[in-house]
Coordinates of C-alpha atoms and ligand atoms in Angstrom, one line a residue:
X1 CA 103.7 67.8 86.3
X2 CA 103.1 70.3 83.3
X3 CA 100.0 72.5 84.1
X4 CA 97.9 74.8 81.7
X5 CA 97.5 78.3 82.9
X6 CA 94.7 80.2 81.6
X7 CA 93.5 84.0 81.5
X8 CA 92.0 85.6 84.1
X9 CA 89.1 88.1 83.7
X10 CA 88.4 89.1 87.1
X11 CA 91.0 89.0 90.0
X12 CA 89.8 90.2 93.9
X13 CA 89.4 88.9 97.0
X14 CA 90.0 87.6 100.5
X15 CA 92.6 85.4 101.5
X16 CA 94.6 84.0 104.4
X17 CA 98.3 82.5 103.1
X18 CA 100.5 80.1 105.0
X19 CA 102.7 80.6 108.1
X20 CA 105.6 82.0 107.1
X21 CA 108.3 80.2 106.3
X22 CA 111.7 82.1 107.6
X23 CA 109.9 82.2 111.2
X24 CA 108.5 78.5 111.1
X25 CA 112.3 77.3 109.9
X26 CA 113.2 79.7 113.2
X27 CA 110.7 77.9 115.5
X28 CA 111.4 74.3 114.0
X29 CA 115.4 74.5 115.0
X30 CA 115.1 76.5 118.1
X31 CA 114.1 73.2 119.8
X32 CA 117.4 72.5 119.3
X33 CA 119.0 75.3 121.9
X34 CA 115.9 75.6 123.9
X35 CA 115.6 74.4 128.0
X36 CA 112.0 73.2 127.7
X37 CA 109.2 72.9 124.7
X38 CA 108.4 75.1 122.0
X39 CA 104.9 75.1 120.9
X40 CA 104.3 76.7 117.2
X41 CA 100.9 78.1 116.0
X42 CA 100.2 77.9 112.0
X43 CA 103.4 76.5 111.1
X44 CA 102.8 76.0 107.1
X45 CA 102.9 72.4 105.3
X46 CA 105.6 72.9 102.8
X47 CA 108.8 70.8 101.9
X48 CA 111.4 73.1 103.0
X49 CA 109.9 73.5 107.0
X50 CA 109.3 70.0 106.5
X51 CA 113.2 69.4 106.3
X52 CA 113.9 72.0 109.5
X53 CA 111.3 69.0 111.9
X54 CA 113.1 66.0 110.3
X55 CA 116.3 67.6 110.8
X56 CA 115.3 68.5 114.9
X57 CA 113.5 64.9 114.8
X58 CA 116.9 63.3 114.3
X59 CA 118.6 65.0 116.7
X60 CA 115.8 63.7 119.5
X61 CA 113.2 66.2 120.0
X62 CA 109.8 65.1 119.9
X63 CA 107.5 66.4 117.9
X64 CA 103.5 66.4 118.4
X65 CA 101.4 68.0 115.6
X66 CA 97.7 69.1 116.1
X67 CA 96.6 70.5 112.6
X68 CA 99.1 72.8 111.9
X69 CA 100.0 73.4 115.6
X70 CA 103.7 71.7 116.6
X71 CA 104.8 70.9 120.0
X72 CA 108.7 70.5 119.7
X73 CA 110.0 68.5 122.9
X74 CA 113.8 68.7 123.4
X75 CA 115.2 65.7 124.9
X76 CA 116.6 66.1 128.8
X77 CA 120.3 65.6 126.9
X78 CA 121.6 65.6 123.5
X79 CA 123.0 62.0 123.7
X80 CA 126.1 62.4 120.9
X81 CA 129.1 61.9 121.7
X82 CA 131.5 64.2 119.4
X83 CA 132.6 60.9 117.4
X84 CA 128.8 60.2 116.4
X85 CA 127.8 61.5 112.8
X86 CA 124.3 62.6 111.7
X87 CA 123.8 62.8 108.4
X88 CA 120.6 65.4 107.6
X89 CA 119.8 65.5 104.2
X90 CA 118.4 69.7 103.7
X91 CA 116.3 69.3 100.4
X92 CA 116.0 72.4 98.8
X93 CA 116.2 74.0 101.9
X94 CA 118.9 76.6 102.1
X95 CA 117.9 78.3 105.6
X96 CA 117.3 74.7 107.8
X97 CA 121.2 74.3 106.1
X98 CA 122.7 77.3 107.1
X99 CA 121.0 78.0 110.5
X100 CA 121.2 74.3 111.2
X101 CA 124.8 74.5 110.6
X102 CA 125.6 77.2 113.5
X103 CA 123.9 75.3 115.5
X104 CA 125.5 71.9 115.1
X105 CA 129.1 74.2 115.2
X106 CA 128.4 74.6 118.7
X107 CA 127.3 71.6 120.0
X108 CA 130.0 68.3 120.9
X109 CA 128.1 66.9 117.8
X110 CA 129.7 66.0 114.5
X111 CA 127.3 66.2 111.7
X112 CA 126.8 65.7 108.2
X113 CA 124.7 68.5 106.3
X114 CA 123.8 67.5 102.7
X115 CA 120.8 68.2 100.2
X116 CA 119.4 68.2 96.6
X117 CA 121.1 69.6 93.3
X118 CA 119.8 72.8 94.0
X119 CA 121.3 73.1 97.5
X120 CA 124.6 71.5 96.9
X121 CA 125.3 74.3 94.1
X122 CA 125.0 76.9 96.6
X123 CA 127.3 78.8 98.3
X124 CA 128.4 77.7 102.0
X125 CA 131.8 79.6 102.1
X126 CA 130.1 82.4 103.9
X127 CA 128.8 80.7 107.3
X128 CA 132.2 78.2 106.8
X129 CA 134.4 80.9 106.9
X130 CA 133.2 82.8 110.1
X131 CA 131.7 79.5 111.7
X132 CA 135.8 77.9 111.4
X133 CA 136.8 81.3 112.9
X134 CA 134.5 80.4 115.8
X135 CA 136.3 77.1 116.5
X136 CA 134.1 74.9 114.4
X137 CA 135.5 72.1 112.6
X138 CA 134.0 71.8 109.0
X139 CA 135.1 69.7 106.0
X140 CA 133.1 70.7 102.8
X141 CA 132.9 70.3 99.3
X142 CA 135.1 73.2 97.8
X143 CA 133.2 75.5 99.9
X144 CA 129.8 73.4 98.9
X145 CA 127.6 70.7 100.6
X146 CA 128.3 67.8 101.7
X147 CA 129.5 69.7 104.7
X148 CA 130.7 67.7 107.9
X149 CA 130.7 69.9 111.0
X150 CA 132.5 68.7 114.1
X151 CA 130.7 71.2 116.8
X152 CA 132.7 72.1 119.8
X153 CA 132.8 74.8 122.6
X154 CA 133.2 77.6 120.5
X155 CA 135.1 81.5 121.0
X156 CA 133.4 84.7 121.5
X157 CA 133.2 86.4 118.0
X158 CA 132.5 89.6 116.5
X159 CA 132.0 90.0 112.8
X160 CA 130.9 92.5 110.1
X161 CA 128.5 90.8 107.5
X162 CA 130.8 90.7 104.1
X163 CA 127.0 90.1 102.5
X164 CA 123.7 91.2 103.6
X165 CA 122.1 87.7 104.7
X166 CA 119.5 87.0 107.4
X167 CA 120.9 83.2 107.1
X168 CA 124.2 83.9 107.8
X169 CA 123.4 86.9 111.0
X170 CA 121.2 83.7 112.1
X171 CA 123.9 80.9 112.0
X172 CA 126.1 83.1 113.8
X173 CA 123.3 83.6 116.7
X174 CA 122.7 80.3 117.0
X175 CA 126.1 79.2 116.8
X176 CA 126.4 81.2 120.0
X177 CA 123.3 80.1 121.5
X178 CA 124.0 76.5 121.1
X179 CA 128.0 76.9 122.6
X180 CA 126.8 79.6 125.1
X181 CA 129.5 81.9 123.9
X182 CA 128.8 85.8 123.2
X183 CA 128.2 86.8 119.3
X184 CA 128.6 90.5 118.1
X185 CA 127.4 90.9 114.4
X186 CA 127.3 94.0 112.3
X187 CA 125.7 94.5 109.3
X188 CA 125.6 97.2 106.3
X189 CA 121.9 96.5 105.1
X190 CA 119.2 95.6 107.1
X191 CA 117.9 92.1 106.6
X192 CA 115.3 90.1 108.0
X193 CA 115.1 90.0 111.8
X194 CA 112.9 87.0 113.0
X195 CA 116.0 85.2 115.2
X196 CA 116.6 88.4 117.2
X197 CA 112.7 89.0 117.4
X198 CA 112.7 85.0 118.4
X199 CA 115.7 85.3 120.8
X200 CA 113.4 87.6 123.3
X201 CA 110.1 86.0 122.6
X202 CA 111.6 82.5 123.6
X203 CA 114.2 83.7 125.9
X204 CA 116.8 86.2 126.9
X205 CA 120.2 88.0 126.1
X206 CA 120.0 89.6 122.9
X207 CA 120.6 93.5 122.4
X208 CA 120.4 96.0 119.5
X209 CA 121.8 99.2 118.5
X210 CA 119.9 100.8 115.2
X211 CA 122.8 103.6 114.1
X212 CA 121.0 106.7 112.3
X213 CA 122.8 109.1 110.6
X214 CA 123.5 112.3 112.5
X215 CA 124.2 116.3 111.3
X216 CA 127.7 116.9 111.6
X217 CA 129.8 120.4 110.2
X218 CA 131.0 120.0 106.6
X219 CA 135.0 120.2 106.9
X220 CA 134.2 121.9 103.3
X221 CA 132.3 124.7 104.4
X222 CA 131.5 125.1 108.4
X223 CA 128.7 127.3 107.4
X224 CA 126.9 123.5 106.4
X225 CA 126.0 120.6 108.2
X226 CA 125.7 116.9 106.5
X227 CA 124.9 113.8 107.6
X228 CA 127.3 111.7 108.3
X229 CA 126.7 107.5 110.1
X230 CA 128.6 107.5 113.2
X231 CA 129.6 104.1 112.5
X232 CA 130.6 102.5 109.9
X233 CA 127.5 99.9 110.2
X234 CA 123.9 100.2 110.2
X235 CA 122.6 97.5 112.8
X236 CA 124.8 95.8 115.7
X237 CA 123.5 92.9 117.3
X238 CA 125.0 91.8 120.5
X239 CA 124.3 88.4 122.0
X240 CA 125.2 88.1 125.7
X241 CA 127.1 84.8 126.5
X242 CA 124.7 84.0 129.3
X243 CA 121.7 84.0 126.4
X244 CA 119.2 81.6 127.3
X245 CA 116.1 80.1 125.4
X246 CA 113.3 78.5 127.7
X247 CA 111.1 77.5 124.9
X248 CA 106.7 78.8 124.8
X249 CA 105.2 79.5 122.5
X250 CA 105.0 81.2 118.8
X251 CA 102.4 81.9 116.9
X252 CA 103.5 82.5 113.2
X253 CA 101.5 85.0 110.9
X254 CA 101.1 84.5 107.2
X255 CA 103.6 84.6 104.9
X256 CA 104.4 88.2 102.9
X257 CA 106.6 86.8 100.3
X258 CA 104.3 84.2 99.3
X259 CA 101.5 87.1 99.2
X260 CA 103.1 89.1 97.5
X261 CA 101.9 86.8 94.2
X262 CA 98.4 87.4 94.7
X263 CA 99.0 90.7 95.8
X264 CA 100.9 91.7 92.4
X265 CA 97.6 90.0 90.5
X266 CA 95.9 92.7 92.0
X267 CA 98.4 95.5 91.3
X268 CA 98.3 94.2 87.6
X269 CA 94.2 93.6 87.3
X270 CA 93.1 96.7 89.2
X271 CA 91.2 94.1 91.1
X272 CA 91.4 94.3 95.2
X273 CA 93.4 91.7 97.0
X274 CA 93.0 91.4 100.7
X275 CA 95.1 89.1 102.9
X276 CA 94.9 88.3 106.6
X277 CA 96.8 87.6 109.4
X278 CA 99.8 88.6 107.3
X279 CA 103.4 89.1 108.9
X280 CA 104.5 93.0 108.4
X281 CA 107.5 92.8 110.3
X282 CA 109.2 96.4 108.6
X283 CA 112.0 94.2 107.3
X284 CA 110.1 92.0 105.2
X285 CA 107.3 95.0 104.0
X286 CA 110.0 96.1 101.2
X287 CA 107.2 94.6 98.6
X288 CA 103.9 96.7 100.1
X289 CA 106.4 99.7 99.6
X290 CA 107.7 99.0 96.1
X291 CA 103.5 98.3 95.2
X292 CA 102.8 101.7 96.3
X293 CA 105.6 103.4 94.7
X294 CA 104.3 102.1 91.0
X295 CA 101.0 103.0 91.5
X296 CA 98.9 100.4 93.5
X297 CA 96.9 101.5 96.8
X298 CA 98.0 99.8 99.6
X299 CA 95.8 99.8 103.1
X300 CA 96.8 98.3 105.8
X301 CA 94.8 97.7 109.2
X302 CA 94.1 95.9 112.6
X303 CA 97.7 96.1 113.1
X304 CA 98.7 93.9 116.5
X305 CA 101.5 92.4 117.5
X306 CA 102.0 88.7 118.4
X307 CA 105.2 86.7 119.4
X308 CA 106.8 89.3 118.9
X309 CA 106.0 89.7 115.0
X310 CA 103.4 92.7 113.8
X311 CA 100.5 91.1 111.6
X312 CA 98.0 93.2 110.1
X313 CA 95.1 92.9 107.3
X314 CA 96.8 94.0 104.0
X315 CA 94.6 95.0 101.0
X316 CA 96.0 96.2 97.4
X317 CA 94.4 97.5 94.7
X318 CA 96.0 98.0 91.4
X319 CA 96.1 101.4 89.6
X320 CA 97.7 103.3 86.6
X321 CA 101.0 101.5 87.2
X322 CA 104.6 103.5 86.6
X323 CA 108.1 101.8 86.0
X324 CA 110.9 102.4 88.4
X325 CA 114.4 101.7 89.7
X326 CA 115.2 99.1 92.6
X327 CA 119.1 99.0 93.8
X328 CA 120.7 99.0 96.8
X329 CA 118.9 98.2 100.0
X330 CA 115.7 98.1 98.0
X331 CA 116.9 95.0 96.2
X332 CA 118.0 93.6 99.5
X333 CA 114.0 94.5 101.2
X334 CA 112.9 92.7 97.9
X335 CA 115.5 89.9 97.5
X336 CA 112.5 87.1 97.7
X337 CA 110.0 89.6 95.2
X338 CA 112.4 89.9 92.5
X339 CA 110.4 87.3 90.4
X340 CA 107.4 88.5 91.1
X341 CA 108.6 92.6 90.9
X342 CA 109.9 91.1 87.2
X343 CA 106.3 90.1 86.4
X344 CA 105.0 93.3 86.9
X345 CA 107.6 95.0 85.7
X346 CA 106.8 93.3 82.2
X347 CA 103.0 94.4 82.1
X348 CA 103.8 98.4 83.3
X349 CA 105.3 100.3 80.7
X350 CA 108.6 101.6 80.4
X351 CA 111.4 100.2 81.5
X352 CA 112.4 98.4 84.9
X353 CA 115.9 98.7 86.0
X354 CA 117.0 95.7 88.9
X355 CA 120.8 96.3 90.2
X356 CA 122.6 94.6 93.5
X357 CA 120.4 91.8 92.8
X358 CA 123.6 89.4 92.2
X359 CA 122.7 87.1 95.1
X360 CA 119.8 86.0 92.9
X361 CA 122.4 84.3 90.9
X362 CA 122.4 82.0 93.9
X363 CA 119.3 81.3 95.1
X364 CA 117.3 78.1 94.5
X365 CA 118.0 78.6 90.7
X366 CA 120.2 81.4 88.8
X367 CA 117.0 83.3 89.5
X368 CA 118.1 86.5 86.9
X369 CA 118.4 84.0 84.4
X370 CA 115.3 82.1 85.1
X371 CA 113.4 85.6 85.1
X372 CA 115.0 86.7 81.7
X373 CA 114.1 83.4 79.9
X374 CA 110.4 83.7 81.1
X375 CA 109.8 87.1 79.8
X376 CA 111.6 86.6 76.5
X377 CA 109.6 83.7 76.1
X378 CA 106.1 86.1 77.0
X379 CA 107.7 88.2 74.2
X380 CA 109.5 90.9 76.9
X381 CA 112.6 92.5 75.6
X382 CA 114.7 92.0 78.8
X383 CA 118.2 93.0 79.4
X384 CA 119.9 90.6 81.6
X385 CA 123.0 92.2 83.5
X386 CA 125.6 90.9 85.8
X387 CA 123.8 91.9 88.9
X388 CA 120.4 92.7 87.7
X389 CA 117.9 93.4 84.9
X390 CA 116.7 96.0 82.8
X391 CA 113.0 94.8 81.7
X392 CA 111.2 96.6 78.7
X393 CA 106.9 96.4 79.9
X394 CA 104.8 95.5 77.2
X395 CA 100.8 94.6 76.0
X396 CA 98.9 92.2 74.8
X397 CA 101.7 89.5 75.3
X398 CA 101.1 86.3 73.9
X399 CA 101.0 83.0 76.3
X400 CA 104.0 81.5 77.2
X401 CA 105.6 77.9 77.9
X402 CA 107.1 79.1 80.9
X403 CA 110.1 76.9 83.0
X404 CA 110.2 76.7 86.4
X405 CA 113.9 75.7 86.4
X406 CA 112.8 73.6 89.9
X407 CA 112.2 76.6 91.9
X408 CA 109.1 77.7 93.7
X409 CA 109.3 81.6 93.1
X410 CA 109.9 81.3 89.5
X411 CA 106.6 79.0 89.1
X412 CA 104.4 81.3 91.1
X413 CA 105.5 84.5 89.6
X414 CA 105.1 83.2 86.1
X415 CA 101.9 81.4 86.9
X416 CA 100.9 85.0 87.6
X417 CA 102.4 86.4 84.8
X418 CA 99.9 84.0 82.7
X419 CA 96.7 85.5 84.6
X420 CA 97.3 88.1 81.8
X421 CA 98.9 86.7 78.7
X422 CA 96.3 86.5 75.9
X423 CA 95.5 82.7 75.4
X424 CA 96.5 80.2 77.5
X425 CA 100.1 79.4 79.1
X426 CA 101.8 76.1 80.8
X427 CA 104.5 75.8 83.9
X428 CA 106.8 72.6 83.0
X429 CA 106.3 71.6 86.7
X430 CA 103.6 72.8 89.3
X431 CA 104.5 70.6 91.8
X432 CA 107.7 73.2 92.5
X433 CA 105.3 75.5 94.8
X434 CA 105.1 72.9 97.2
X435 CA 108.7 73.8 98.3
X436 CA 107.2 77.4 100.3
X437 CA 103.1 76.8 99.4
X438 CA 101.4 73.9 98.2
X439 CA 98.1 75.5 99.0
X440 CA 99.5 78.3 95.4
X441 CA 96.9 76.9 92.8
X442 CA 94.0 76.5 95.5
X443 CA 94.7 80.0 96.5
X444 CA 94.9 81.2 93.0
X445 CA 91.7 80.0 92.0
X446 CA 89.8 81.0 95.2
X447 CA 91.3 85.1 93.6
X448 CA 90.7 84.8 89.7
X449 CA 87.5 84.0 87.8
Ligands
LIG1 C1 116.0 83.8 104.5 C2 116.8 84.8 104.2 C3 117.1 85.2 102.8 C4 115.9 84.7 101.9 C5 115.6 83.3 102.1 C6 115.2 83.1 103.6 C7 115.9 83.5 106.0 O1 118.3 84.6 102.3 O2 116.3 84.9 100.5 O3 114.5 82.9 101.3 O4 114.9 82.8 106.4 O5 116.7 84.0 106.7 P1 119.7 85.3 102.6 O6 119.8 85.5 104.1 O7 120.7 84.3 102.2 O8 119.7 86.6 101.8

């Protein structure tokens, strides 16, 4: 439904978000490689974890919910034979496709992955391509869903990831949890690490080697030393053959990218946002970092760790805010907060430059597009690039008829965009942010007056 946004004169104070949703997607489909129960703490009520329990629901594990705790039973045996087909339809959900994908590679399963208009336009070629390598047997749509997988028994692998993605590292894990084979992967960028966290909290047989640069004599001139990476990786992530997950217990703190929203209404209002419980694992705290580095304060206590995954209490106050330039493994830290980094961009002054940010082109909408149609239509003079953006901030901006174009981010970032547009705004269709929050409006009242 169309919804009126309004301005906000005050925003500030204390919130707790949702569980998040990368590590609830995790918990949800480990069921399906796990020996006994998993039990999940705060596992959040939106659509696209919704889709990760229907898919483990079809596949026979029980599930018993208790507010918004889920006990996920596996069944004693998965009872398909490798001629029975399963068709799971993914929603919007691009992560229960992909992770649910290595998973049915590896198992005597054939299944059938599909999902909405969204999904289907969204590249598959890169967990096809090394999950066929594997042994899996997958028909597809040109490289697009419907995708049939015929899981088997599959070959030990090794592969360096041609694109920095925590989806595909994690279909590749669980490809080789689910066919008990060993998995090597290697990876340029550092991305999101919640299945290797998950692998030892749940189980066993996972290993990592962080590679750091190291002072080595310039060939040039032996009077200097440089450094130099040892290897020509970053990250290498080694999962033994004889892996095992037993199941217990995660508790899941709240989600940083959907914080980030109300976070960034305090870095724009010089109000003080304060979240709880919230997930800092360091590969998802790209965000907190970029805040600081344009001129918010950022304090961040009662630091603990639990299943594995460091939550803290995160506060953020907005000051005299600065523009600057994300690329490289910035824009891959901040590849769910380029929305939201956009919004802010537009009320700081100067300009914002956004490279490497092509993968945005294939999230749940062409996201750069989406972003530059928004500000132009808050009166932003936006420069929209093949990989990025280059985003002119401006004042008293009038209010906006913004587009969601169906996807979550784009609705909440532009919702907050609105907070401080002068006169009222409208989102074609609020009902988007149920995707990763439905509790966004609630929350956003409960922070602006
Ligand atoms: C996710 C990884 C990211 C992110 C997505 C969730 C995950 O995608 O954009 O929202 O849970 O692993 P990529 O791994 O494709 O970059």
């Amino acid at each position: 439904m169309k919804k009126e946004l309004h301005p906000a004169k005050h925003v500030g104070g204390t919130i707790s978000v949702p569980g998040d949703k990368s590590i609830a997607h995790r918990a949800a489909l480990f069921s399906l490689v796990a020996k006994g129960p998993v039990t999940v703490k705060n596992f959040p009520g939106n659509a696209d974890c919704q889709r990760s329990l229907e898919a483990v629901q079809k596949f026979g594990v029980r599930i018993e919910k208790s507010g918004n705790t889920i006990a996920l039973t596996p069944p004693e045996s998965f009872t398909f034979s490798s001629d029975d087909e399963t068709i799971v339809d993914c929603g919007n959900s691009g992560t229960t496709a992909r992770l649910l994908a290595g998973i049915a590679a590896g198992m005597p399963i054939t299944v059938t992955l599909t999902g909405d208009e969204s999904l289907q336009s969204r590249p598959m070629k890169r967990i096809i391509a090394p999950l066929s390598e594997m042994g899996a047997e997958i028909t597809h749509n040109d490289f697009h869903l419907p995708l049939t997988i015929r899981g088997r028994k599959l070959l030990p692998f090794e592969y360096h990831l041609p694109v920095a993605s925590a989806q595909v590292k994690s279909a590749l894990l669980l490809a080789g949890l689910a066919s008990s084979c060993s998995v090597t992967i290697r990876e340029d960028k550092t991305t999101r690490d919640h299945t290797e966290i998950m692998i030892g909290t749940l189980g066993e047989g996972i290993e990592q080697r962080i590679i750091k640069p190291v002072a080595v004599v310039d060939p040039n001139d032996p009077r200097k030393k440089k450094m130099e990476m040892p290897e020509p990786f970053k990250k290498e992530v080694t999962l033994s053959s004889r892996a095992v997950i037993h199941g217990g217990e995660v508790d899941i703190p709240g989600d940083i990218s959907t914080a980030a929203f109300f976070l960034a209404a305090a870095a724009i209002s010089g109000g003080t946002v304060t979240v709880q419980h919230l997930g800092v694992n360091p590969t998802r705290t790209a965000f907190l970092d970029y805040l600081k580095s344009v001129g918010a304060t950022v304090a961040i206590k009662d630091k603990q760790v639990i299943s594995g995954e460091p939550r803290a209490t995160v506060s953020v106050t907005g000051g005299k805010r600065k523009p600057r330039r994300i690329a490289g493994e910035t824009t891959v830290g901040l590849i769910d907060e380029i929305p939201i980094v956009a919004v802010i961009a537009a009320f700081t002054p100067g300009t914002t430059i956004i490279r490497d940010a092509s993968e945005l082109r294939v999230k749940e909408s062409d996201r750069l597009t989406a972003i530059a149609e928004n500000l132009k239509r808050m009166g932003i003079k936006c420069g929209l690039l093949e990989d990025g953006l280059a985003i002119e901030g401006g004042n008293e901006l009038p209010g906006a008829d913004f587009i969601s174009f169906g996807d979550h981010r784009i609705a909440m970032a532009f919702s907050i965009a609105s907070l401080f547009l002068v006169g009222p705004s409208t989102i074609d269709d609020d009902s988007v942010v149920g995707i990763s929050c439905p509790e966004f409006y609630t929350l956003l009242d409960s922070i602006t007056k």
